[in-house]
Structure formats: C-alpha cells, structure tokens
C-alpha cells in the first residue's frame, strides 16, 4: 500500500507544528527562520502533490494510490484516502499556491511598529513575539486540511476536515488582517472573521445532520460504513436505496454546506467581508483554495451519492448560478474598494463553476473543473498584485490611485494580465474553462447559457475600469512614491503569469487528468451529452473525447 497521499497531507501538518514551535520571533533572524521553515515544508508538499499527479493514470481505476487505516471501527469509519483526476489537480493547485502565498506574505505578519509614547507595545506580548510563527503555521495547517479534503474517500473524514479548516482560517482573517483598513480595522476584521465562521458553521451543522441521516439509512440496509466508494457503488447497483423525500433532504443538507463555502448566491455575503479585511495572501487562500473544496464536493458527494436528487434540483441551482454570475459582476462594477471588487468578481466566477457542474454535460463539468484551477491561478495573481499595490499606498480605495503605470510599469503590467485573465481573454487560461462551461450549458439549457454569457461583458467592464482608474491618467498625490515590484514580488507573480499563459494555450494535460472522473460522475447520475441538433460526422466523437478535444482545440 502506497503512503504517498498520507505523506502529502502529513508534511504541511508537520510543518505547521514545527513552525509554531520555533523560538519566539523577538528578532528578525528568528522570524526569518520561521518563514523559511514554512516555505521549505510547502515546497516539499508541492513536490509530493506533483508526484501524486504524475503517478495518477487516467486510464486506470477512478480512485488510485488508495490508503485505509481503521479509525472508529464501531461506526465503520476509516481514515481512507484515494485520488481521482479532479482531486489530484486541485490538490496540486493548492500545493502550488501555498508557497506563493507564503512568499507574498513574507512581511504581512511582522510585528507592527510600536505605538508612540506613552503607550508602547509591550515587547512580551503575542503581537510582538509569536505573530510571525502563528501566521505561517496557520497557513500550513489550512493547506494540510484542504489536501486531506481532496483526497478523503470516507464521508466522515471529509466532514471533519471540511469543518476543521474553519479554525485556522478564522484566526488568519481576524488576527492578521489588512493594515490598510483604517482606524476601525480591528473591529471590521473581527466582524468579518465571525461572519465567516458563523456562515460556514451553519452549513457544517446542516451537513452533519445529513451525514448522520445517510449513515442511518445505509445501516438499515446493511451498509454500516462511511466509505464513499462503497456507498456510491451501492447507490449505482441498487443495494442502497433512498425514498424520494429522503434523498432530496440529504442532497439539500450536503449541498447547503457546499454552497455556503463555494460561495453561491444568496449564501455569499460572508466572502466580500472576509476577503476585504484579510491580508492579500489570506484572501487568496479563501477564494483560490478553501472555496474550491465546496465546488469539488458538489461533484464528488452530491452527484455521486444522490444522483436523482441532483437531476431534480439542477434547474433551480442553474438559476441561482446565473443570478450569482450577473449579480457578482454588477456589484464588482460598483465597488470603491479594490479587494472587495475582486471578491465580487469571484462570486461571479463561482457562478460559472457551479453552472458547469449542474449542466450535467461532459464539456460543462470538464470546464468547471478547469475553471476551479484557472480561477485559482488568475485570481491569485490579480489579488496578490493588488495587495502589493495597497501595501505601498496604504489604501484600498480605487479613488486614491491613478497613473500607477507611469511610476511602476511592471506592477501595472502584471495587474493588467491578472485583469485580462479575469475577463477570460482568449489565449489566457480562464478562457478555455469559461468557453467549455458555456458550451456545455448551452447544449442542455440554451436559455441559461445565453443569459450567463452577459457575465463576460460585465467582467470586461469591471476589470478594465479598475485598470483604467488605478493605472492610467495623471499621477495622483501619494502615488508618485509607489515603487515597482521587487525581486521577491516578481518571484511570486512570474509563475502565476506563466501558468496563466501556458494553460491558456495548452490545457490538454489537465483535461486528460479530469475527463475520466467527469465521465464517471456523469455515469453515476445516468446522464449523457445531448445529441447535437445538427448531426456531425461520426469521427468527431463525444463524451470524454469531445471534452478533451474541446480543451485541446483552444490551445
């Protein structure tokens, strides 16, 4: 039995413990040691996640590199891990982004300057001694829990880590917020952190009831287990049957928790607060890493365990998705705060992802999976460059900027690339995934696909207007002192820009990994791609080959 998946999960967890246990950061040297240790552990995790993706065979079994360790035997709970193509890709995305976040946040957790006399900051407080170790340890803890969520094949284990990741995220938002927040920044950070926690805890409690209900029903039919492969196999072959009402209730219990985390309109309102008040690195963790667990779980659990309910609720979910696409884009256009604009843009993008999932077509689900990856990369680049800009000027307000491209051309250029990727410019990674989602949706729900297309137009408005207002025109007061990107910051942005371009012209390696899992998911819900209205030549293919070809044609 391979232990590669366990090692990939254990390394960042061990890194969190080691980083937190390092001597208190009373000097710059000790703080640098903690930062370097965290970066090394994240790099090892990246290597292991890359090895998992390389060893995964798209032509093999759906779940590979499986491991199982008995945990709570009396309830049939095992610490079971296994990876499919979708989980491998999203775990790799997480492993890529965490070192980038750590490097981008290198000074975000340094102790604040002491307050002027007569109230200096006490040297022995947590603020001045454990702050750096705490921040970097919490980031690694989030990474470990997210990767376990992508690899878990036991429903109970998934639930535990799905909820546990809220704890480090709460402290990252509330304890290490954006220093450009103004005089009431601490209060706003606390509000955002509590709102994040309450929303997601509510979703988790509803899901817990559904998890218990699933176990009770399965136990009554001789399946006293939480093993996902056993349960989905039993659903497929009829050994596990739900009444119509029970299946719908269980589906809604799982879906509600995932929709909160995704976030899907109207359960989205925690996200702008959390991203706005957190540091740029933490905001990337929220939208590019943690939120992806919600959309991933919709594919793995909602569709796999409750296929009939998934088809029943798909039209309603598509309506909510389209509302989220348009609503998020419209509110992004009207924002005065740079980080909140990026947050509302992400709400719009998650609408596209969820729409692709519940279109129940191979193109839509392949596009949705690619969208999870591409959105993570492009939004990370956009948000981190925005964070560099905000740290220089000390303000999140769009109105405080203007003419940045004249004093910091590299910063402005990378900010433009992030914005163009966000509006899905052809040749950049998000275009491929958005195109597949729209094509896959249109083939089954043409009206939904047409309305969602207006989200592209609105994305061009908010992305280009933000660039115009902040980067062009005369140099505003206070902007002249902004410096261009430094070597460390270029090391953060360069790989994200490279991946955005590479996956925009050659997405085939990712589509090859995810298409088998997409086809398996569609077979679980007994769906096939709709026949084209105008028949095409037989050798054009459909299903997995069609989705892969669609991804490859946009190289």
XYZ file of C-alpha atoms in Angstrom:
555
model
C 0.000 0.000 0.000
C 1.393 3.379 -1.029
C 1.710 6.067 1.631
C 2.180 8.918 -0.837
C -1.185 10.522 -0.106
C -0.642 10.344 3.648
C 2.794 11.908 3.241
C 1.367 14.723 1.127
C -1.155 15.507 3.867
C 1.267 14.997 6.760
C 4.117 17.224 5.574
C 2.248 20.560 5.807
C 0.675 19.446 9.097
C 4.137 18.689 10.483
C 5.341 22.000 9.073
C 2.610 23.833 10.959
C 3.664 22.190 14.231
C 7.376 22.820 13.663
C 6.859 26.439 12.624
C 4.638 27.171 15.606
C 7.154 25.562 17.987
C 10.170 27.560 16.804
C 11.629 30.084 19.288
C 9.649 33.282 19.666
C 10.339 35.815 16.940
C 11.802 38.596 19.070
C 14.459 39.257 16.394
C 14.360 39.451 12.618
C 16.615 36.394 12.402
C 14.175 34.218 14.350
C 11.264 35.456 12.287
C 13.173 34.662 9.097
C 13.846 31.146 10.388
C 10.113 30.549 10.888
C 9.303 31.896 7.436
C 11.994 29.806 5.778
C 10.900 26.649 7.579
C 7.301 27.144 6.435
C 8.437 27.779 2.865
C 10.568 24.614 2.855
C 7.689 22.470 4.134
C 5.375 23.946 1.484
C 7.954 23.218 -1.237
C 8.199 19.571 -0.120
C 4.396 19.377 -0.177
C 4.430 20.738 -3.735
C 6.883 18.045 -4.777
C 4.720 15.316 -3.227
C 1.485 16.667 -4.764
C 3.272 16.804 -8.112
C 4.336 13.170 -7.671
C 0.705 12.210 -6.990
C -0.419 13.925 -10.201
C 2.373 12.291 -12.215
C 1.662 8.810 -10.832
C -2.061 9.088 -11.471
C -3.037 7.017 -14.516
C -6.027 8.486 -16.399
C -6.701 5.067 -17.922
C -6.657 3.268 -14.564
C -9.175 2.921 -11.757
C -11.120 6.007 -10.733
C -9.529 6.144 -7.252
C -5.827 5.398 -7.159
C -2.987 5.348 -4.602
C -5.628 4.326 -2.070
C -4.865 4.005 1.644
C -7.108 2.949 4.517
C -6.488 2.982 8.254
C -9.063 1.889 10.809
C -10.222 4.794 12.948
C -13.596 4.303 14.682
C -14.332 0.673 13.934
C -17.738 0.529 15.661
C -19.158 3.078 13.197
C -17.302 1.833 10.145
C -15.137 4.975 9.989
C -11.713 4.636 8.392
C -9.082 7.212 7.540
C -9.434 6.370 3.854
C -7.610 8.291 1.130
C -7.766 7.924 -2.629
C -7.310 10.289 -5.519
C -9.167 10.749 -8.796
C -8.159 13.140 -11.564
C -10.136 16.053 -10.142
C -8.732 15.635 -6.634
C -5.181 15.286 -7.977
C -5.449 18.522 -9.954
C -7.000 20.549 -7.118
C -4.517 19.258 -4.529
C -1.719 20.252 -6.917
C -3.288 23.707 -7.300
C -3.283 24.056 -3.506
C 0.331 22.949 -3.283
C 1.339 25.450 -5.982
C -0.449 28.395 -4.401
C 0.652 27.979 -0.770
C 4.393 28.669 -1.373
C 3.346 31.639 -3.496
C 1.119 32.929 -0.689
C 3.878 32.464 1.882
C 6.368 34.347 -0.252
C 3.867 37.116 -0.990
C 3.051 37.404 2.730
C 6.690 37.495 3.831
C 6.269 40.714 5.815
C 2.498 40.680 6.394
C 2.832 39.077 9.825
C 5.813 41.055 11.051
C 5.082 42.876 14.326
C 3.509 46.270 13.869
C 5.596 49.287 14.728
C 5.316 50.190 18.423
C 2.774 52.829 19.262
C 4.166 56.238 20.216
C 4.706 57.041 23.898
C 3.185 56.950 26.399
C 1.686 53.624 25.274
C 4.403 51.497 23.664
C 3.561 47.954 22.593
C 4.786 45.577 25.296
C 7.722 43.530 23.996
C 6.470 40.338 25.615
C 3.010 40.278 24.015
C 1.883 37.730 21.444
C 1.724 40.575 18.921
C 5.470 41.062 19.079
C 6.713 37.556 19.872
C 4.543 34.830 18.297
C 2.819 36.683 15.484
C 5.074 35.553 12.632
C 5.198 31.893 13.677
C 1.440 31.889 14.163
C 0.634 33.238 10.725
C 2.877 30.860 8.795
C 1.842 27.856 10.900
C -1.837 28.609 10.291
C -1.303 28.788 6.521
C 0.333 25.346 6.547
C -2.473 23.988 8.717
C -5.027 25.179 6.163
C -3.028 23.533 3.388
C -2.947 20.193 5.202
C -6.694 20.197 5.847
C -7.599 21.205 2.313
C -5.429 18.479 0.789
C -6.971 15.862 3.086
C -10.404 17.057 1.883
C -9.400 16.499 -1.744
C -8.020 13.029 -1.026
C -10.561 11.741 1.537
C -12.760 8.844 0.425
C -14.555 8.465 3.751
C -17.554 10.765 4.156
C -16.964 11.291 7.878
C -13.251 12.049 7.442
C -14.112 14.564 4.742
C -16.639 16.223 7.029
C -14.144 16.508 9.901
C -11.541 18.295 7.798
C -14.149 20.282 5.866
C -15.119 21.849 9.188
C -11.689 21.866 10.857
C -10.205 24.183 8.227
C -12.539 26.916 9.502
C -10.483 27.258 12.699
C -7.145 28.380 11.193
C -8.992 30.471 8.611
C -10.873 32.277 11.391
C -7.609 33.269 13.075
C -5.981 34.252 9.776
C -8.857 36.615 8.979
C -9.398 38.023 12.447
C -5.831 38.091 13.756
C -3.785 39.037 10.710
C -5.902 41.475 8.760
C -5.141 44.110 6.183
C -3.210 47.017 7.703
C -4.775 49.443 5.211
C -8.210 49.037 6.780
C -8.449 52.371 8.578
C -8.995 53.316 12.231
C -11.704 50.698 12.854
C -9.772 47.927 11.104
C -9.666 45.653 14.156
C -13.434 45.808 14.585
C -14.013 45.159 10.883
C -11.616 42.200 10.928
C -13.385 40.717 13.925
C -16.770 41.156 12.251
C -15.538 39.547 9.012
C -13.971 36.601 10.850
C -17.060 35.931 12.961
C -19.344 36.214 9.933
C -17.143 33.778 8.001
C -17.204 31.331 10.903
C -20.939 31.533 11.608
C -21.990 31.113 7.976
C -19.736 28.116 7.446
C -20.535 26.546 10.824
C -24.228 26.754 9.992
C -23.576 24.979 6.710
C -21.497 22.395 8.540
C -24.196 21.699 11.107
C -26.764 21.118 8.374
C -24.315 18.799 6.624
C -23.662 16.902 9.866
C -27.367 16.126 10.125
C -27.285 14.876 6.531
C -24.167 12.765 7.186
C -25.878 11.120 10.174
C -29.026 10.574 8.127
C -27.001 8.958 5.353
C -25.357 6.584 7.822
C -28.657 5.614 9.444
C -30.303 4.835 6.107
C -27.243 2.904 4.890
C -27.052 0.949 8.156
C -30.695 -0.048 7.866
C -29.816 -1.606 4.512
C -26.780 -3.498 5.799
C -24.138 -0.895 4.877
C -22.811 0.420 8.199
C -19.994 2.404 6.635
C -18.940 5.915 5.619
C -16.709 4.656 2.792
C -17.521 6.729 -0.284
C -16.651 4.072 -2.859
C -18.840 1.510 -1.088
C -21.765 3.925 -0.783
C -21.642 5.240 -4.361
C -21.245 1.699 -5.685
C -24.271 0.608 -3.650
C -26.314 3.532 -4.980
C -25.312 2.651 -8.535
C -26.229 -1.028 -8.327
C -29.366 -0.545 -6.233
C -28.130 -2.007 -2.945
C -28.621 1.396 -1.294
C -31.992 2.975 -1.997
C -33.495 6.227 -0.730
C -37.094 7.297 -0.726
C -37.653 10.349 -2.903
C -38.115 12.642 0.083
C -35.109 11.260 1.976
C -32.778 11.606 -0.995
C -33.859 15.190 -1.608
C -33.412 16.098 2.058
C -29.971 14.527 2.239
C -28.911 16.186 -1.012
C -30.005 19.594 0.257
C -28.139 19.037 3.531
C -24.880 18.350 1.718
C -25.446 20.965 -0.979
C -26.262 23.736 1.506
C -22.882 23.341 3.231
C -21.037 23.266 -0.084
C -22.969 26.253 -1.453
C -22.038 28.336 1.592
C -18.370 27.536 1.156
C -18.408 27.876 -2.642
C -19.994 30.606 -2.258
C -23.260 30.536 -4.229
C -25.760 33.395 -4.250
C -27.557 34.130 -1.891
C -25.210 32.455 0.625
C -22.251 34.537 -0.481
C -22.361 37.589 1.769
C -19.511 36.496 4.058
C -16.960 36.497 1.207
C -16.587 40.257 0.459
C -16.107 40.983 4.160
C -13.573 38.196 4.626
C -11.524 38.987 1.529
C -11.704 42.724 2.111
C -10.418 42.604 5.693
C -7.875 39.775 5.328
C -4.352 40.174 4.021
C -3.962 39.627 0.290
C -2.363 36.219 0.916
C -5.199 35.114 3.173
C -7.733 36.372 0.620
C -6.078 34.119 -1.962
C -6.319 31.169 0.430
C -10.026 31.862 0.854
C -11.104 32.184 -2.767
C -8.485 30.121 -4.599
C -8.058 27.231 -2.135
C -10.675 26.854 0.608
C -13.707 27.779 -1.506
C -12.719 25.183 -4.104
C -13.461 22.458 -1.563
C -17.135 23.410 -1.843
C -17.375 23.078 -5.617
C -15.219 19.934 -5.602
C -17.542 18.349 -3.029
C -20.583 19.070 -5.189
C -19.049 16.855 -7.868
C -17.831 14.103 -5.564
C -20.605 13.843 -2.972
C -23.804 15.479 -4.243
C -23.745 13.892 -7.686
C -22.202 10.597 -6.601
C -24.431 9.861 -3.609
C -27.709 11.478 -4.698
C -27.960 11.239 -8.498
C -31.738 11.507 -8.786
C -31.954 14.498 -6.438
C -29.099 16.149 -8.336
C -31.098 15.964 -11.560
C -34.234 17.167 -9.792
C -32.585 20.280 -8.325
C -30.265 21.031 -11.251
C -32.565 23.606 -12.939
C -33.041 25.552 -9.696
C -29.310 25.509 -8.993
C -28.618 26.752 -12.514
C -30.930 29.694 -11.902
C -29.069 30.554 -8.688
C -25.771 30.233 -10.549
C -26.825 32.641 -13.283
C -28.079 35.124 -10.703
C -24.696 34.863 -8.985
C -22.862 35.447 -12.263
C -24.763 38.634 -13.098
C -25.166 39.873 -9.515
C -21.491 39.425 -8.648
C -20.345 41.160 -11.822
C -22.725 44.114 -11.369
C -21.627 44.665 -7.770
C -17.979 44.380 -8.800
C -18.518 47.242 -11.271
C -19.865 49.465 -8.494
C -17.167 48.788 -5.887
C -14.908 51.521 -4.494
C -12.616 49.049 -2.684
C -10.117 47.087 -4.787
C -10.222 43.900 -2.711
C -13.996 43.837 -2.449
C -14.153 44.215 -6.235
C -12.020 41.079 -6.606
C -14.295 39.315 -4.088
C -17.469 40.095 -6.039
C -15.730 39.064 -9.263
C -15.007 35.715 -7.601
C -18.687 35.304 -6.704
C -19.462 35.732 -10.402
C -16.814 33.171 -11.343
C -18.103 30.624 -8.850
C -21.483 31.011 -10.541
C -19.869 29.793 -13.761
C -18.228 26.853 -11.966
C -21.453 25.675 -10.320
C -23.367 26.193 -13.560
C -20.902 23.919 -15.356
C -21.254 21.228 -12.686
C -25.053 21.102 -12.769
C -25.379 21.431 -16.537
C -24.619 17.683 -16.319
C -22.619 17.548 -19.542
C -19.035 16.424 -20.101
C -17.999 19.811 -21.520
C -19.648 21.658 -18.650
C -18.072 19.571 -15.904
C -14.645 19.470 -17.552
C -14.874 23.227 -17.933
C -15.984 23.639 -14.317
C -13.003 21.636 -13.064
C -10.608 23.610 -15.247
C -12.307 26.793 -14.055
C -11.508 25.860 -10.437
C -7.827 25.643 -11.371
C -7.688 28.613 -13.715
C -9.674 30.882 -11.414
C -7.339 29.954 -8.574
C -4.260 30.914 -10.571
C -5.572 34.076 -12.246
C -7.318 35.453 -9.159
C -4.227 34.748 -7.059
C -2.140 36.811 -9.478
C -4.686 39.652 -9.558
C -5.216 39.772 -5.795
C -1.548 39.475 -4.840
C -0.501 42.286 -7.183
C -3.375 44.337 -5.773
C -2.006 43.550 -2.306
C 1.465 44.769 -3.308
C -0.111 47.977 -4.593
C -2.200 48.518 -1.456
C 0.780 47.915 0.847
C 2.691 50.669 -0.942
C -0.055 53.282 -0.932
C -1.755 52.299 2.340
C -5.261 52.458 0.892
C -7.740 50.014 -0.661
C -9.845 52.767 -2.248
C -9.788 52.909 -6.039
C -10.151 56.695 -5.934
C -6.756 57.033 -4.214
C -4.939 55.704 -7.263
C -4.185 56.947 -10.745
C -1.184 56.950 -13.075
C 0.495 53.953 -11.416
C 1.765 52.661 -14.773
C 3.991 55.742 -15.072
C 5.820 55.085 -11.805
C 5.580 51.264 -11.548
C 5.206 49.839 -15.075
C 5.943 46.200 -14.172
C 3.402 46.276 -11.350
C 0.838 47.820 -13.693
C 1.606 45.271 -16.412
C 1.153 42.258 -14.164
C -2.022 43.811 -12.761
C -3.316 44.139 -16.322
C -2.550 40.484 -17.086
C -4.471 39.433 -13.988
C -7.419 41.583 -15.048
C -7.378 40.274 -18.615
C -7.322 36.704 -17.320
C -10.293 37.516 -15.094
C -12.334 38.669 -18.093
C -11.336 35.442 -19.901
C -9.283 36.923 -22.723
C -8.612 34.276 -25.420
C -5.128 32.886 -25.016
C -5.261 33.015 -21.221
C -6.274 30.068 -19.039
C -9.767 31.132 -17.870
C -10.970 31.489 -21.464
C -10.739 27.741 -22.112
C -12.695 26.803 -18.989
C -15.337 29.506 -19.407
C -15.863 28.518 -23.042
C -16.330 24.850 -22.116
C -18.771 25.748 -19.328
C -20.868 27.897 -21.657
C -20.849 25.325 -24.463
C -21.721 22.508 -22.056
C -24.544 24.530 -20.524
C -25.930 25.705 -23.837
C -26.264 22.173 -25.210
C -28.719 21.226 -22.438
C -30.053 24.588 -21.177
C -29.667 27.138 -24.005
C -31.549 29.944 -22.244
C -29.286 29.647 -19.181
C -26.190 29.673 -21.373
C -27.329 32.790 -23.222
C -28.036 34.770 -20.055
C -24.742 33.676 -18.468
C -22.857 34.998 -21.487
C -23.663 38.542 -20.368
C -21.361 37.870 -17.417
C -18.429 38.005 -19.842
C -19.385 41.512 -20.955
C -19.748 42.681 -17.370
C -16.383 41.109 -16.474
C -14.715 43.207 -19.162
C -16.295 46.290 -17.617
C -15.154 45.762 -14.029
C -11.671 44.520 -14.944
C -10.865 47.244 -17.472
C -12.481 50.042 -15.475
C -10.394 49.062 -12.452
C -7.223 49.176 -14.543
C -8.171 52.484 -16.141
C -8.963 54.176 -12.821
C -5.893 52.951 -10.956
C -3.136 52.647 -13.553
C -3.783 55.266 -16.241
C -4.199 59.037 -16.260
C -2.188 61.607 -14.327
C -0.192 60.543 -11.302
C -2.300 61.264 -8.224
C -0.967 62.649 -4.986
C 0.709 59.907 -2.981
C 1.084 57.617 -5.989
C 4.411 59.075 -7.104
C 6.177 57.390 -4.202
C 4.989 53.895 -5.237
C 7.924 51.666 -6.184
C 7.902 48.893 -8.767
C 7.869 45.183 -7.947
C 10.897 43.849 -6.113
C 12.686 40.558 -6.783
C 10.656 38.635 -4.172
C 7.406 40.006 -5.583
C 8.436 39.145 -9.128
C 9.161 35.601 -7.934
C 5.573 35.499 -6.653
C 3.912 36.817 -9.794
C 6.070 35.243 -12.520
C 4.971 31.594 -12.057
C 1.305 32.610 -11.870
C 1.549 34.605 -15.102
C 3.443 31.748 -16.769
C 0.797 29.206 -15.749
C -1.998 31.524 -16.906
C -0.457 31.706 -20.375
C 0.602 28.042 -20.544
C -2.794 26.656 -19.570
C -4.423 29.129 -21.936
C -2.612 27.740 -24.958
C -2.208 24.098 -23.848
C -4.826 22.843 -21.366
C -4.641 19.235 -22.571
C -2.592 17.848 -19.632
C -5.329 18.936 -17.238
C -8.231 17.772 -19.403
C -6.575 14.369 -19.766
C -6.493 14.048 -15.980
C -10.017 15.238 -15.191
C -12.065 13.799 -18.066
C -12.179 10.188 -16.783
C -13.517 11.399 -13.414
C -16.028 13.650 -15.204
C -17.296 10.743 -17.284
C -17.556 8.557 -14.189
C -19.583 11.276 -12.441
C -21.950 11.599 -15.392
C -22.453 7.839 -15.468
C -23.360 7.946 -11.767
C -26.185 10.391 -12.496
C -27.141 8.406 -15.633
C -26.576 11.354 -17.937
C -25.072 11.550 -21.400
C -24.318 14.576 -23.520
C -27.335 15.805 -25.513
C -27.336 14.812 -29.165
C -26.416 17.780 -31.391
C -29.298 19.449 -33.193
C -27.338 19.169 -36.423
C -25.637 15.738 -36.635
C -21.918 15.810 -37.291
C -19.551 13.261 -38.729
C -19.230 10.125 -36.619
C -15.482 10.537 -36.114
C -15.945 13.831 -34.271
C -16.591 11.924 -31.023
C -18.463 12.832 -27.900
C -18.284 12.425 -24.140
C -14.721 12.217 -22.827
C -13.091 12.556 -26.272
C -15.337 15.503 -27.098
C -14.485 17.296 -23.853
C -10.786 16.621 -24.297
C -10.952 17.810 -27.903
C -12.774 20.951 -26.854
C -9.985 21.680 -24.385
C -7.272 20.896 -26.902
C -8.758 22.972 -29.716
C -8.269 26.141 -27.663
C -4.576 25.734 -27.301
